[in-house]
PDB file of C-alpha atoms and ligand atoms in Angstrom:
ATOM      1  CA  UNK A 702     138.760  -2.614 345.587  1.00 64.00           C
ATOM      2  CA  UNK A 703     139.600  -3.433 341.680  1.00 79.00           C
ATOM      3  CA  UNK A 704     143.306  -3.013 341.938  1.00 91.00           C
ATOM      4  CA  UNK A 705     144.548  -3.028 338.295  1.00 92.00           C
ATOM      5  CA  UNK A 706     148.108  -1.949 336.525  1.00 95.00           C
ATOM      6  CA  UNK A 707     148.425   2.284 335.510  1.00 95.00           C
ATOM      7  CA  UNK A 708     149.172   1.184 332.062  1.00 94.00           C
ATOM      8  CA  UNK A 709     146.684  -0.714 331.322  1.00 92.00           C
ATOM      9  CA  UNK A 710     144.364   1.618 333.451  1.00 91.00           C
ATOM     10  CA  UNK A 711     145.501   4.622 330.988  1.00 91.00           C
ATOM     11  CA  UNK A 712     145.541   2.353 327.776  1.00 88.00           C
ATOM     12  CA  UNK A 713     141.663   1.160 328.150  1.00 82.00           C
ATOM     13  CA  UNK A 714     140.748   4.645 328.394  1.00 82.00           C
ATOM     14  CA  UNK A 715     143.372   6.812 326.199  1.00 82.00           C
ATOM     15  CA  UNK A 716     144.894   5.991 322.489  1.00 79.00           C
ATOM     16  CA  UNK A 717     148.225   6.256 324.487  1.00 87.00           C
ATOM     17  CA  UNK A 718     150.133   2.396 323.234  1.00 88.00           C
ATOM     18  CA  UNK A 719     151.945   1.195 326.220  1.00 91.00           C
ATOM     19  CA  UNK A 720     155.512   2.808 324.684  1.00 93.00           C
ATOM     20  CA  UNK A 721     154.140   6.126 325.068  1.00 93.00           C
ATOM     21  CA  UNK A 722     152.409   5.920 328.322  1.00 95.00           C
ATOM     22  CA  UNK A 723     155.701   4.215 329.990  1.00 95.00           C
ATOM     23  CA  UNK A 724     157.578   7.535 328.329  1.00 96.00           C
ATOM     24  CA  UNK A 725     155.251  10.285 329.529  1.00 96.00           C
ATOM     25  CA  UNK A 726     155.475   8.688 333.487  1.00 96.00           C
ATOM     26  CA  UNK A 727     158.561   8.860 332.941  1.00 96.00           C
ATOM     27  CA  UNK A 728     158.779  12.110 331.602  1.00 96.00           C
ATOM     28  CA  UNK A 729     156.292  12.825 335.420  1.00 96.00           C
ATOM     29  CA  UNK A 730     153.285  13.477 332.481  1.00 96.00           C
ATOM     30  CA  UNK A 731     151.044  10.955 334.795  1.00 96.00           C
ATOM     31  CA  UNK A 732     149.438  11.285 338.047  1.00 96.00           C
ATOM     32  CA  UNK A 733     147.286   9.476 340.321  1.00 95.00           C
ATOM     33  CA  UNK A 734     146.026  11.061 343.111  1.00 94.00           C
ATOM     34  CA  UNK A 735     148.001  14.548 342.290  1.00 94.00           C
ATOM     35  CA  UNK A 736     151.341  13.100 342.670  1.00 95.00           C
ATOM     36  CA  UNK A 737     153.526  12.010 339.592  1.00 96.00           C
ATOM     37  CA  UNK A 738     153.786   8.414 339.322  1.00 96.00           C
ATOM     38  CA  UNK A 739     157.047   7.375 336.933  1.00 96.00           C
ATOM     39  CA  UNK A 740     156.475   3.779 336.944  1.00 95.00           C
ATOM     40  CA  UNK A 741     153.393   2.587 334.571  1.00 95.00           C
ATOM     41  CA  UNK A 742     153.625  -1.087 336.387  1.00 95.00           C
ATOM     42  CA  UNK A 743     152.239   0.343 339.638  1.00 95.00           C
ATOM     43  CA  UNK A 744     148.553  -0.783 340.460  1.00 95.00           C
ATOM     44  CA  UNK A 745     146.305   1.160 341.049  1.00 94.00           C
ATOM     45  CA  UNK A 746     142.391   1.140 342.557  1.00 91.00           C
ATOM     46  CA  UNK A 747     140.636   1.479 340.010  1.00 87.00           C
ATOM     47  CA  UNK A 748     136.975   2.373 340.791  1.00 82.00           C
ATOM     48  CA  UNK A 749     138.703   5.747 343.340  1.00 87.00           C
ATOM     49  CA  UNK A 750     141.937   6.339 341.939  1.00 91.00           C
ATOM     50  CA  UNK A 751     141.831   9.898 340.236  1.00 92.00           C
ATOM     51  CA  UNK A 752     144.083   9.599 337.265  1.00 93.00           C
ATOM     52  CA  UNK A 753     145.286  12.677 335.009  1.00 93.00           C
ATOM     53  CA  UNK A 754     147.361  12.398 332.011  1.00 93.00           C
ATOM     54  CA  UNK A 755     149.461  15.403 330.284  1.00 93.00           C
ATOM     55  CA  UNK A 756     147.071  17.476 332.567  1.00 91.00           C
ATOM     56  CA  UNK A 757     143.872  15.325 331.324  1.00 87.00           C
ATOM     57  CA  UNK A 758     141.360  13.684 334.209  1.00 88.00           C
ATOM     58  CA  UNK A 759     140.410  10.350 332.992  1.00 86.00           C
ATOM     59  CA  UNK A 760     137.436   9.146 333.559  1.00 77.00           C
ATOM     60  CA  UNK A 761     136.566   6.177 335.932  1.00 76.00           C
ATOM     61  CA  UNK A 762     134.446   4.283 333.791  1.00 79.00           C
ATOM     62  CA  UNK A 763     136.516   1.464 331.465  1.00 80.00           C
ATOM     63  CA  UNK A 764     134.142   2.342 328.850  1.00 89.00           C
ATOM     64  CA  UNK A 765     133.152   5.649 326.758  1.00 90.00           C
ATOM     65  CA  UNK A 766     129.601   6.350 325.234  1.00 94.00           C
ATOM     66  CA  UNK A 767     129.671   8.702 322.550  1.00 96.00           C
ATOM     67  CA  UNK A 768     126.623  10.735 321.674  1.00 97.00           C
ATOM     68  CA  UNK A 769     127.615  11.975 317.945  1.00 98.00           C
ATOM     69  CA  UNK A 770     124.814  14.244 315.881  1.00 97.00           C
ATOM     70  CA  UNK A 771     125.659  12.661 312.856  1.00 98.00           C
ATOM     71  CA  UNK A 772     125.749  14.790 309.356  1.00 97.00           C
ATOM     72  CA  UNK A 773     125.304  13.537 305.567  1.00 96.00           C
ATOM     73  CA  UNK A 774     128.228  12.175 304.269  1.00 96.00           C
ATOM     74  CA  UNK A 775     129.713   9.816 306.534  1.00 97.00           C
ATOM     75  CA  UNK A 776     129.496   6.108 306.843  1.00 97.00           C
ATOM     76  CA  UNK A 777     128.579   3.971 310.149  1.00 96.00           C
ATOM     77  CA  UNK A 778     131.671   1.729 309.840  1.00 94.00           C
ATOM     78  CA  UNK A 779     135.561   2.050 311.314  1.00 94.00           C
ATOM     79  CA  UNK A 780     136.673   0.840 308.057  1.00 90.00           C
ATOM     80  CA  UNK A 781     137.175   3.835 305.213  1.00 85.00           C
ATOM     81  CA  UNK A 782     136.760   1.598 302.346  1.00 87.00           C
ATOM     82  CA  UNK A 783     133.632   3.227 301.663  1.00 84.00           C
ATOM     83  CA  UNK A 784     134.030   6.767 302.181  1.00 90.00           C
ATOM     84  CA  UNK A 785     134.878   8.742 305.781  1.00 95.00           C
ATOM     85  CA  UNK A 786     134.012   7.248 308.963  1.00 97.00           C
ATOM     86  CA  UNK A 787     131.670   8.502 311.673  1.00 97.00           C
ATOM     87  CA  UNK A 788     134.222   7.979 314.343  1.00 96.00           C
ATOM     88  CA  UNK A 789     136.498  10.550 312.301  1.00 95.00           C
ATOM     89  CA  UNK A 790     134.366  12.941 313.756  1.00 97.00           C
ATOM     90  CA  UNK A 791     135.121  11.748 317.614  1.00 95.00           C
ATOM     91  CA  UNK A 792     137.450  15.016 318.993  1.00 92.00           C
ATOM     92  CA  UNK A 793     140.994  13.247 319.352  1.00 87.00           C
ATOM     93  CA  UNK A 794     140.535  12.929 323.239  1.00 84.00           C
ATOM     94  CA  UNK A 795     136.918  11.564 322.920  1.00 89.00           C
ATOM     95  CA  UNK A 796     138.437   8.549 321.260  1.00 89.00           C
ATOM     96  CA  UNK A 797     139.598   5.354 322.166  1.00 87.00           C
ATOM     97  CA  UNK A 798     141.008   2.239 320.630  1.00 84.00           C
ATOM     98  CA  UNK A 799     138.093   0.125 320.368  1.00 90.00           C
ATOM     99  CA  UNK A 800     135.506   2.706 319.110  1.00 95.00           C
ATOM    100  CA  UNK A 801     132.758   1.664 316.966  1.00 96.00           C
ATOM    101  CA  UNK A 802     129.368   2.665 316.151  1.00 97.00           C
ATOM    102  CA  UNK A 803     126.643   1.046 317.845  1.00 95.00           C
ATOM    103  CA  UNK A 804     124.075   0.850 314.887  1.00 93.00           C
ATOM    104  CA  UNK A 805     123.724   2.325 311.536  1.00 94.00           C
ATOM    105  CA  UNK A 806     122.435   5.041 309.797  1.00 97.00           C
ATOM    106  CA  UNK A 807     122.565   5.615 305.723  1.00 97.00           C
ATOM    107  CA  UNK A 808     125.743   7.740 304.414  1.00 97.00           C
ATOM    108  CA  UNK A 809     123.430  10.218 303.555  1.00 97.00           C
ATOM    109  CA  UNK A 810     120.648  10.116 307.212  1.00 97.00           C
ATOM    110  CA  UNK A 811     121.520  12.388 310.081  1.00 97.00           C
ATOM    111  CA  UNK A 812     120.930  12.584 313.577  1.00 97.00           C
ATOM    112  CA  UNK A 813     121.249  10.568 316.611  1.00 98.00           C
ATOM    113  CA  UNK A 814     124.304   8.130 317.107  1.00 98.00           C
ATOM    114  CA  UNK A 815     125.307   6.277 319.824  1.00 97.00           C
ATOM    115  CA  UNK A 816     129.697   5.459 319.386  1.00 97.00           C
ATOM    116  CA  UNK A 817     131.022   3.200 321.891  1.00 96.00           C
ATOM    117  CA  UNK A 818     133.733   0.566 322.762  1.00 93.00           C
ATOM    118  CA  UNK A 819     131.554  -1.136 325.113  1.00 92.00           C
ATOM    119  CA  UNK A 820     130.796  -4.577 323.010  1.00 93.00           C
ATOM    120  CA  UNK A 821     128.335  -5.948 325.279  1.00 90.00           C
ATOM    121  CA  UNK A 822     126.102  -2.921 325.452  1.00 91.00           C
ATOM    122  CA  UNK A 823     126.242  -2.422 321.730  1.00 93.00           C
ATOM    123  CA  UNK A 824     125.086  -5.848 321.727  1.00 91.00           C
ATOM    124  CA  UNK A 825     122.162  -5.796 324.151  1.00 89.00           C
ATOM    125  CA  UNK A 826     121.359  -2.493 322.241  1.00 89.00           C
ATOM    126  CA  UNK A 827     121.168  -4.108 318.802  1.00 88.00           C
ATOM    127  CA  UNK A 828     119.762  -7.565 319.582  1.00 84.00           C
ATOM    128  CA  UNK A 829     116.649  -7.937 318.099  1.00 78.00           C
ATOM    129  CA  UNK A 830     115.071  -9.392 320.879  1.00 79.00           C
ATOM    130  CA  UNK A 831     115.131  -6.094 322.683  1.00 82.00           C
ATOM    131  CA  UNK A 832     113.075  -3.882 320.606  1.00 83.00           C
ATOM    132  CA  UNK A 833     114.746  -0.450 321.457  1.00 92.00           C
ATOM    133  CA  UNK A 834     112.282   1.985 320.451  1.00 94.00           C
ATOM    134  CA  UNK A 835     114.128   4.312 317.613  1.00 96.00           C
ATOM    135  CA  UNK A 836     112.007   7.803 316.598  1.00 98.00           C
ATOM    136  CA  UNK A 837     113.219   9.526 313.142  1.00 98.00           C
ATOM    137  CA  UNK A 838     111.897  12.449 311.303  1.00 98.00           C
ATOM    138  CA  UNK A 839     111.311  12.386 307.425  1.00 98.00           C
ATOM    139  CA  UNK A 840     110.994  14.566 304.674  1.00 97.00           C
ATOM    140  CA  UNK A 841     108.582  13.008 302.272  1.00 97.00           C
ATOM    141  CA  UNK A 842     108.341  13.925 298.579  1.00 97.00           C
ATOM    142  CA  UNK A 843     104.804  13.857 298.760  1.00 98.00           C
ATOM    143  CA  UNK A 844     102.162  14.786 301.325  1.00 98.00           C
ATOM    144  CA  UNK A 845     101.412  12.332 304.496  1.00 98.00           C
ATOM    145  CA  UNK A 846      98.717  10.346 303.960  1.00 98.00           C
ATOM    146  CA  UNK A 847      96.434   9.218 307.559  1.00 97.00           C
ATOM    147  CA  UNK A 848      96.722   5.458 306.014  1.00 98.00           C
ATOM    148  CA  UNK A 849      99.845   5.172 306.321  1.00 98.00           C
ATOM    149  CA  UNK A 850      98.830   5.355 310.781  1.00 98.00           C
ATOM    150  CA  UNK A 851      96.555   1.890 310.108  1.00 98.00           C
ATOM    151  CA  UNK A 852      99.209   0.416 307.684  1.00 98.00           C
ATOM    152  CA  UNK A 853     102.476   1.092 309.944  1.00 98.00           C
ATOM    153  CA  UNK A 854     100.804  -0.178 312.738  1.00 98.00           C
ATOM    154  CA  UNK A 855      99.520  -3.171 311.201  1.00 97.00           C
ATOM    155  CA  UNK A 856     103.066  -4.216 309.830  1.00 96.00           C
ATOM    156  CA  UNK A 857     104.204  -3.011 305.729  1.00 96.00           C
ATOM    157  CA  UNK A 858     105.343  -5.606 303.947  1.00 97.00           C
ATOM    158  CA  UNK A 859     108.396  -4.072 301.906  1.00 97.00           C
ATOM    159  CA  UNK A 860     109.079  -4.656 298.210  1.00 96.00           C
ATOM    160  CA  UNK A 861     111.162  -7.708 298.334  1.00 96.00           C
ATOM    161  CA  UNK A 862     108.509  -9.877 300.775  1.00 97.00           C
ATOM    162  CA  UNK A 863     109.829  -8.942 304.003  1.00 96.00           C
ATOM    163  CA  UNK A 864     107.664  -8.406 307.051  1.00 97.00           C
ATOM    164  CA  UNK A 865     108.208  -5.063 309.250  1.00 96.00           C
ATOM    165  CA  UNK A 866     106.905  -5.197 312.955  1.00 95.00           C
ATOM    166  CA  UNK A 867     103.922  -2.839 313.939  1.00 96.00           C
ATOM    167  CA  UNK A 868     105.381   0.869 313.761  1.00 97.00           C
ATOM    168  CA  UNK A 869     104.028   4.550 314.725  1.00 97.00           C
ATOM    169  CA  UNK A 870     103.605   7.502 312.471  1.00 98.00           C
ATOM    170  CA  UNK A 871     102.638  11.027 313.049  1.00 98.00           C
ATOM    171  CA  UNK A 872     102.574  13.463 310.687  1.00 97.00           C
ATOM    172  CA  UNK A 873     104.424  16.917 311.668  1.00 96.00           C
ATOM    173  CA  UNK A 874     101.872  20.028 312.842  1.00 91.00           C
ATOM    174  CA  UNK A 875     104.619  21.944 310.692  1.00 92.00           C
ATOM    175  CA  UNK A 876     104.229  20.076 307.310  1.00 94.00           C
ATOM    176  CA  UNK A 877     102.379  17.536 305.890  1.00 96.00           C
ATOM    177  CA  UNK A 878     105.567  16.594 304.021  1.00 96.00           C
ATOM    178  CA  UNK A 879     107.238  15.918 307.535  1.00 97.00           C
ATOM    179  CA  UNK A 880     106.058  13.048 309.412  1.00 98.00           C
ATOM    180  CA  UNK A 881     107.358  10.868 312.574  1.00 98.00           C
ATOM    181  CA  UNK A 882     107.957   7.387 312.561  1.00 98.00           C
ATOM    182  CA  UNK A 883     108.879   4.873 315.152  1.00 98.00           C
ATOM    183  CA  UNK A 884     110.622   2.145 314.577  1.00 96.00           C
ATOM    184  CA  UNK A 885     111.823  -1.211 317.465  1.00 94.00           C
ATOM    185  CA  UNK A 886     113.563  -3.178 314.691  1.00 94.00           C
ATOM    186  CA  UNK A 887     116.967  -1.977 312.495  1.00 91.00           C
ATOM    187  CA  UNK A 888     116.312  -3.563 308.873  1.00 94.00           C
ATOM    188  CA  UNK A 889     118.605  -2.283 305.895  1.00 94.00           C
ATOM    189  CA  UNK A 890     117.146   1.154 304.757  1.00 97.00           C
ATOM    190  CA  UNK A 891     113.928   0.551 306.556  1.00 97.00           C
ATOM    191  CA  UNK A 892     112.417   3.895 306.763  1.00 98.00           C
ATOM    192  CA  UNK A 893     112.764   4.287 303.398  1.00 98.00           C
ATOM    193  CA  UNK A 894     111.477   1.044 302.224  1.00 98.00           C
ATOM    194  CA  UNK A 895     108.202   1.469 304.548  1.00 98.00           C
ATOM    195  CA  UNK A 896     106.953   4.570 302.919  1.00 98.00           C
ATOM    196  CA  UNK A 897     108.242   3.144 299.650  1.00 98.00           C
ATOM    197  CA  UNK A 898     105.990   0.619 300.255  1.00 98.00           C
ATOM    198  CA  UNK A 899     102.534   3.064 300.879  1.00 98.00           C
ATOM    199  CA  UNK A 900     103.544   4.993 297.745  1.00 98.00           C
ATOM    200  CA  UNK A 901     106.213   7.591 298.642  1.00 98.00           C
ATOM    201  CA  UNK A 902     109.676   8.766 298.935  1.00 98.00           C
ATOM    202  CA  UNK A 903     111.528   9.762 302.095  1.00 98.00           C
ATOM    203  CA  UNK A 904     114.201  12.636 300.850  1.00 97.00           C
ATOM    204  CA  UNK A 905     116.117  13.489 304.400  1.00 97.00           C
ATOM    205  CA  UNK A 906     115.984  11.211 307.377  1.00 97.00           C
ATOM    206  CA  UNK A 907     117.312  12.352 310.969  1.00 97.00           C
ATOM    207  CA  UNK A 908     116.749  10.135 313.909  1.00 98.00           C
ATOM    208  CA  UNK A 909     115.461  11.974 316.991  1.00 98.00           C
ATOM    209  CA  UNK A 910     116.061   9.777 319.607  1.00 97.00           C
ATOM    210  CA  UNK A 911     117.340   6.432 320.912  1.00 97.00           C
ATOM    211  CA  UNK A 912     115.407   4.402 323.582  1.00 95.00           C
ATOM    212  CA  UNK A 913     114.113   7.233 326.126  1.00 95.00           C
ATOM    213  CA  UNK A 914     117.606   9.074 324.810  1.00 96.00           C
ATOM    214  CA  UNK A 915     116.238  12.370 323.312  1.00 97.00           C
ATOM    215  CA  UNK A 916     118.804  14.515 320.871  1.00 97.00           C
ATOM    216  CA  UNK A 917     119.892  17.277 323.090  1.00 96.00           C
ATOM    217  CA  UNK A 918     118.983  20.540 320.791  1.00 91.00           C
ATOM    218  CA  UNK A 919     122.059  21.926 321.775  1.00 93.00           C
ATOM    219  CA  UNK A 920     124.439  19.206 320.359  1.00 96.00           C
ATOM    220  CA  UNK A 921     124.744  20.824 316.566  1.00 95.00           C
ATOM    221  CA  UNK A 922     125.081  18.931 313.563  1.00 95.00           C
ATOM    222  CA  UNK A 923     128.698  17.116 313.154  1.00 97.00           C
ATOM    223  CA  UNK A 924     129.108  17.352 317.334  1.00 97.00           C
ATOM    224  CA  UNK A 925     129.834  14.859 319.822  1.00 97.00           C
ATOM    225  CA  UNK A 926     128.778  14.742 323.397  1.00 96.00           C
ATOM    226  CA  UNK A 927     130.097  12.391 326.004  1.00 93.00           C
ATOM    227  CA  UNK A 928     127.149  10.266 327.667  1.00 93.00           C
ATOM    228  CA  UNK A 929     126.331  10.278 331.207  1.00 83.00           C
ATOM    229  CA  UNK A 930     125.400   6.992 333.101  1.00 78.00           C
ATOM    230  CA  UNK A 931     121.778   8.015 333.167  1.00 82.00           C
ATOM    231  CA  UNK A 932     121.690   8.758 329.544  1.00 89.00           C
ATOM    232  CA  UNK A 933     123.017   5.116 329.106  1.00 90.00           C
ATOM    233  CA  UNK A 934     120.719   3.320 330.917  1.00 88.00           C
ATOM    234  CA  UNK A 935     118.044   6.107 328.817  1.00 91.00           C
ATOM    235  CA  UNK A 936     118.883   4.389 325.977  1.00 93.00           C
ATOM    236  CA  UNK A 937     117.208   0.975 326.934  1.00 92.00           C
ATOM    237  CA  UNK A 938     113.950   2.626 328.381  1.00 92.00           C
ATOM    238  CA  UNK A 939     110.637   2.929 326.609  1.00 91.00           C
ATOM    239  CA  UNK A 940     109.771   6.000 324.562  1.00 95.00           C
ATOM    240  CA  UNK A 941     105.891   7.441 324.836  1.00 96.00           C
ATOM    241  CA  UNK A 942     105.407   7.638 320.896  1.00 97.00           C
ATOM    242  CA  UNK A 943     102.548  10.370 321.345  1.00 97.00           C
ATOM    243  CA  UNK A 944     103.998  12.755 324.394  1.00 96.00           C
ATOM    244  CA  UNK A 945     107.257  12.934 322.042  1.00 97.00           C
ATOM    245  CA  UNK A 946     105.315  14.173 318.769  1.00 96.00           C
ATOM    246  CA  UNK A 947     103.614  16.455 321.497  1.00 94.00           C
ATOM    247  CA  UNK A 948     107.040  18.204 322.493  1.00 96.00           C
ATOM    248  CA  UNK A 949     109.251  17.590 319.740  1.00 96.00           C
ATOM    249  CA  UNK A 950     107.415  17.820 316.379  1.00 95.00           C
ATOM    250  CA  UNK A 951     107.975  21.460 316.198  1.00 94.00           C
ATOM    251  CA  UNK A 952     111.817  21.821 317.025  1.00 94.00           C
ATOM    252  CA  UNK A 953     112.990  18.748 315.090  1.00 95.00           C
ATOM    253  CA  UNK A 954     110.355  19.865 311.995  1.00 95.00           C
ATOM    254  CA  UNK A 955     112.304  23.373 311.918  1.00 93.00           C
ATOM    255  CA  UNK A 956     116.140  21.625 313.174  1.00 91.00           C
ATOM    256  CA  UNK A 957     115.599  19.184 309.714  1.00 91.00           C
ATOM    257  CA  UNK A 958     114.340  22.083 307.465  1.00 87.00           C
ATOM    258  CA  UNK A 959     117.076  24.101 309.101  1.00 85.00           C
ATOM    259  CA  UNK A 960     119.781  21.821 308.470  1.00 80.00           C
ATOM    260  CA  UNK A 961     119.213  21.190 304.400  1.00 78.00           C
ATOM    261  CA  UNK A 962     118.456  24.965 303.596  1.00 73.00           C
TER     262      UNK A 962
HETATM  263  N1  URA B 597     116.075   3.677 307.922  1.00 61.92           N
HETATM  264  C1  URA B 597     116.619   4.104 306.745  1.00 61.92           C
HETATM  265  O1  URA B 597     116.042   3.909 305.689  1.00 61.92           O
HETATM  266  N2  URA B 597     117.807   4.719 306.812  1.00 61.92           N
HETATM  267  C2  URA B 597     118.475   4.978 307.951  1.00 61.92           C
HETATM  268  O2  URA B 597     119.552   5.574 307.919  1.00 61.92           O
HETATM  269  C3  URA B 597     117.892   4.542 309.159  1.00 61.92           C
HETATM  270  C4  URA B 597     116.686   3.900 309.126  1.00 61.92           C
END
């Protein structure tokens, strides 16, 4: 049993500073196990304790994963330097102190987004070493070309002399100017320095899914959707490249056309 002070219980898990949380027990705004509890010193089990502040369960779990459907516009960063964050778009009591997102996506890409203040995940998530399979849709200024399959697969080599590793492409049975690519490495602007490489132009990019983590359809554009454990440990499983294209190409060909009307 991890017995562990309310305070600091209600301070890894809340923006609350430990001057406000000592003010609302006082004030009988906390309680643990439906009775008020006025002194934040008090320990507490952890792992059963059920803990509600100003009327609000907190979750058990130290740590929060954020699912955000990211729109154009914002950067991947906590600092505003340059231009609005993503985690400005975390509802107020999604949030917590330590929030950052785990990966990045261009200012002006969209889709799937993983915001966390779980360090060590984000890390095993981003390591190189792990190759987390990452699916994206594109809109291409020109039509897809079936070389690009071979080429992908084989590795591009990008403008400056850097090496991709082997990726998957599809084109969408929408559009040949929409086309799914698979990526298990994170380089700056990759997407759009592969098919810069065969030739073409990628004008929107929304990623579809993260490790066996598909975008719910439901979560809209701009939305944010607290992660389950399943969806966590989703996010390190492999993806089947062709059984996706099978049951997604049509609803993320229409959601990206749909979204940039
Ligand atoms: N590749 C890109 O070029 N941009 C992104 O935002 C993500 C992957």
């Amino acid at each position: 049993m991890a017995q562990v002070r309310l305070d600091k219980y209600i301070s890894e898990r809340t923006e609350y500073s430990r001057s406000q949380i000592k003010e609302l027990a006082a004030k009988g705004r906390i309680t643990v196990d439906g009775a008020a509890v006025k002194r934040p010193d008090v320990k507490i089990d952890a792992e059963n304790a059920d803990v509600t502040v100003c009327g609000q369960a907190l979750r058990s779990s130290r740590f929060r994963y954020i699912l955000l459907n990211k729109p154009q516009g914002y950067v991947c960063s906590t600092d505003d330097k340059d231009g609005e964050t993503v985690i400005s778009l975390i509802p107020p009591e999604m949030r917590t102190k330590g929030m950052f997102p785990a990966g990045r996506l261009d200012k002006d890409s969209t889709g799937a987004l993983l915001v966390t203040d779980d360090g060590e995940l984000a890390h095993r998530m981003l390591s190189p070493r792990r190759h987390i399979s990452k699916i994206y849709i594109v809109k291409l200024d020109r039509p897809f070309e079936n070389n690009y399959i071979n080429k992908f697969a084989e590795g591009i080599t990008l403008a400056d002399g850097e090496t991709c590793l082997p990726a998957r492409a599809a084109v969408s049975e929408l559009s040949d100017k929409l086309a799914f690519i698979e990526l298990f490495e994170g380089k700056y602007h990759q997407v759009k320095r592969m098919f810069a490489a065969v030739g073409n132009h990628v004008e929107l990019l929304m990623r579809v899914s993260l490790g066996a983590l598909v975008l719910p359809e439901k979560l809209a554009i701009g939305d944010s959707m607290e992660l389950l454990h399943k969806d966590v440990e989703n996010l390190f499983e492999p993806m089947d490249f062709d059984l996706f294209c099978k049951r997604f190409s049509a609803v993320f060909s229409a959601n990206l056309i749909n979204n940039h009307l």
